[in-house]
CSV table of C-alpha atoms in Angstrom, one decimal:
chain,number,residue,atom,x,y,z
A,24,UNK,CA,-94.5,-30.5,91.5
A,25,UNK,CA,-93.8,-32.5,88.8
A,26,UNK,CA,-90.8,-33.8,86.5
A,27,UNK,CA,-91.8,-35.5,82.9
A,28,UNK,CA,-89.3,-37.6,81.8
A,29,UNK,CA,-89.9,-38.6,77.8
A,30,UNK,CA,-87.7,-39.5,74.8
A,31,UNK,CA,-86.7,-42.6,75.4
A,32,UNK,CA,-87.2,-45.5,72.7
A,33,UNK,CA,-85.7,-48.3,71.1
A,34,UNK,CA,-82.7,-47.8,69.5
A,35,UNK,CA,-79.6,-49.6,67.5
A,36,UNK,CA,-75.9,-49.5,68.7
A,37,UNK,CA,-74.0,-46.2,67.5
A,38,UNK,CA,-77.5,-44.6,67.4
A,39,UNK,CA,-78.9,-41.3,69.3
A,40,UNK,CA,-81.7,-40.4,71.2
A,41,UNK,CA,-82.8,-36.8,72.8
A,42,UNK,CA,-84.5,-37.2,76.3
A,43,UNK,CA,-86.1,-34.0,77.7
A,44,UNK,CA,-87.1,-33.5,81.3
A,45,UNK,CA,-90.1,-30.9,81.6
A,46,UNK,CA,-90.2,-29.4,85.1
A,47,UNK,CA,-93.4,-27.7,86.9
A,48,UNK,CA,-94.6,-26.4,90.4
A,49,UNK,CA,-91.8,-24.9,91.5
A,50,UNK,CA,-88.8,-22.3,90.5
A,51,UNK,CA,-87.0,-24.3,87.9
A,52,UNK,CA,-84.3,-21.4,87.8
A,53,UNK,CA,-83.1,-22.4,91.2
A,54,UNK,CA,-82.3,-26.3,90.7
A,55,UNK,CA,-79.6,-28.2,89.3
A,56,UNK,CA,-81.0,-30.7,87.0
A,57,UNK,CA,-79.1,-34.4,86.9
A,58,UNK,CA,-80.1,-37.5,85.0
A,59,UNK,CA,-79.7,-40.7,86.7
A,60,UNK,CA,-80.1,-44.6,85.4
A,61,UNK,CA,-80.9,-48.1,86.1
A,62,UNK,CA,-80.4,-51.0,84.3
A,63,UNK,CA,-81.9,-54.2,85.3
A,64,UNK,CA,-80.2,-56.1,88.3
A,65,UNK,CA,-78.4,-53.1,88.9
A,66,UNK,CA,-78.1,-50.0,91.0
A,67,UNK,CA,-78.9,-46.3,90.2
A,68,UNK,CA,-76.0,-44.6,88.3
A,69,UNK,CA,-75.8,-41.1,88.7
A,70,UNK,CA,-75.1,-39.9,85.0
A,71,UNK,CA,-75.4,-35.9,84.3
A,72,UNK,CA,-76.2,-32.6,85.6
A,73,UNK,CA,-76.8,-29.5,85.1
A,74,UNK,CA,-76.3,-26.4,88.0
A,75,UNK,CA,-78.9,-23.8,88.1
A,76,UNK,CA,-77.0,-20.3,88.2
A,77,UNK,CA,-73.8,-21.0,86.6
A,78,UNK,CA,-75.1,-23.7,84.1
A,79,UNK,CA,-71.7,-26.0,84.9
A,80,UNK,CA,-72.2,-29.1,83.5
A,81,UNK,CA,-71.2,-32.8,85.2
A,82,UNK,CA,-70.8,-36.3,83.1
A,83,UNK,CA,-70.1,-39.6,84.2
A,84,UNK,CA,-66.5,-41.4,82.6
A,85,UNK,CA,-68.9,-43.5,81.1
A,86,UNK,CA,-70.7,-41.6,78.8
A,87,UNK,CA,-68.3,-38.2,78.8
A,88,UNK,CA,-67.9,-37.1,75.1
A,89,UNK,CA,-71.1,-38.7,74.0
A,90,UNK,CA,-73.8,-37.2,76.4
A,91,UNK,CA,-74.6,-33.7,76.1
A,92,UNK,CA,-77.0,-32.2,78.8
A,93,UNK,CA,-78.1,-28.8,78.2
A,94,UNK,CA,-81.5,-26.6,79.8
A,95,UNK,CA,-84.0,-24.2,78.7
A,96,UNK,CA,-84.9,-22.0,81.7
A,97,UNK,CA,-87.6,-20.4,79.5
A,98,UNK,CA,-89.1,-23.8,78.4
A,99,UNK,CA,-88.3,-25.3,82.5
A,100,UNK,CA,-86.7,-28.4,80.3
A,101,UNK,CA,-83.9,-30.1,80.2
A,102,UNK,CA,-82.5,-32.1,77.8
A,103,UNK,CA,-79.6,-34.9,77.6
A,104,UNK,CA,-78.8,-35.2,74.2
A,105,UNK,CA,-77.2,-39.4,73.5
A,106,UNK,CA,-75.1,-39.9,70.6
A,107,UNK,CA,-72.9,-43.1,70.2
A,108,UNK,CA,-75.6,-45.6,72.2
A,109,UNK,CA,-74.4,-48.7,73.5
A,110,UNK,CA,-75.8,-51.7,74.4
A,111,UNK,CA,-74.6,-51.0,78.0
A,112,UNK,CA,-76.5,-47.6,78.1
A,113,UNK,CA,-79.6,-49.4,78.5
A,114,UNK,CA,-81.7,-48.5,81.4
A,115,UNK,CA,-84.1,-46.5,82.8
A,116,UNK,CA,-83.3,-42.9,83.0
A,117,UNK,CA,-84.5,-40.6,85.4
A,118,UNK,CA,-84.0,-36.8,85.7
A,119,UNK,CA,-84.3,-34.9,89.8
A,120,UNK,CA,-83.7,-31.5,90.7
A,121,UNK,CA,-82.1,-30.7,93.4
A,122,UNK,CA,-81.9,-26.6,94.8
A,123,UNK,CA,-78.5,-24.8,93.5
A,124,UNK,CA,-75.6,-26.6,92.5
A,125,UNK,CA,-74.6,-30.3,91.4
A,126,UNK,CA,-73.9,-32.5,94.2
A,127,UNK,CA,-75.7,-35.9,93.2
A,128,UNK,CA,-76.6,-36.6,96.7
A,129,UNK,CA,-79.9,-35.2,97.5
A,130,UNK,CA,-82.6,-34.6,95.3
A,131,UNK,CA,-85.5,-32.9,95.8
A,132,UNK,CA,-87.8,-34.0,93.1
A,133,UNK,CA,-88.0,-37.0,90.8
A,134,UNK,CA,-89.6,-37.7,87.4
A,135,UNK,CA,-90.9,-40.8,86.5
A,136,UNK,CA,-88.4,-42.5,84.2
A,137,UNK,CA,-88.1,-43.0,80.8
A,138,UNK,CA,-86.9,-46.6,78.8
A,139,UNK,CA,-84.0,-46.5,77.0
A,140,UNK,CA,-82.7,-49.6,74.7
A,141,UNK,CA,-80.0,-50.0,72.8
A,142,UNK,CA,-80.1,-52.8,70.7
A,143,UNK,CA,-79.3,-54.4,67.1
């Protein structure tokens, strides 16, 4: 099982950046797909996600209306598109899967994380 977190770069304020999450060794179909981060000093924030049948899609306040997450069952990735980067959207950012629908509270499998920095 694994979960390949990439995308993730420097960037400035105002900027965008694609992360994709590619998924393998088990039924991608079935899990729910969130994005979580972590800045420095600070705990995990759960972010986005992504349900598995009916494709409903979850966003935290803080990043509603500029974070789009979106999946491609064929490809087994996910992908949370970034536009309008702050300097507060800084962190590492992880994507899970957990089986069925979005509940944020127990994931199954984890990726590895991916850097993202927003600065000038």
């Amino acid at each position: 099982v694994q979960l390949q977190a990439s995308g993730g770069g420097l960037v400035q304020p105002g900027g965008s950046l694609r992360l994709s999450c590619a998924a393998s060794g088990f039924t991608f179909d079935y899990y729910a797909i969130g994005w979580l981060r972590q800045a420095p000093g600070k705990e995990r924030e759960w972010v986005s996600c992504m349900s598995s049948s009916d494709f409903n899609t979850y966003y935290a306040d803080s990043v509603k209306g500029r974070f789009t997450i979106s999946r491609d069952n064929a490809k087994n990735t996910v992908y949370l598109q970034m536009n309008s980067l702050k300097p507060e959207d800084t962190a590492v950012y992880y994507c899970a899967a957990e089986f069925g629908l979005c509940r944020g509270s127990d994931y199954d499998y984890w990726g590895q994380g991916t850097q993202v920095t927003v600065s000038s």
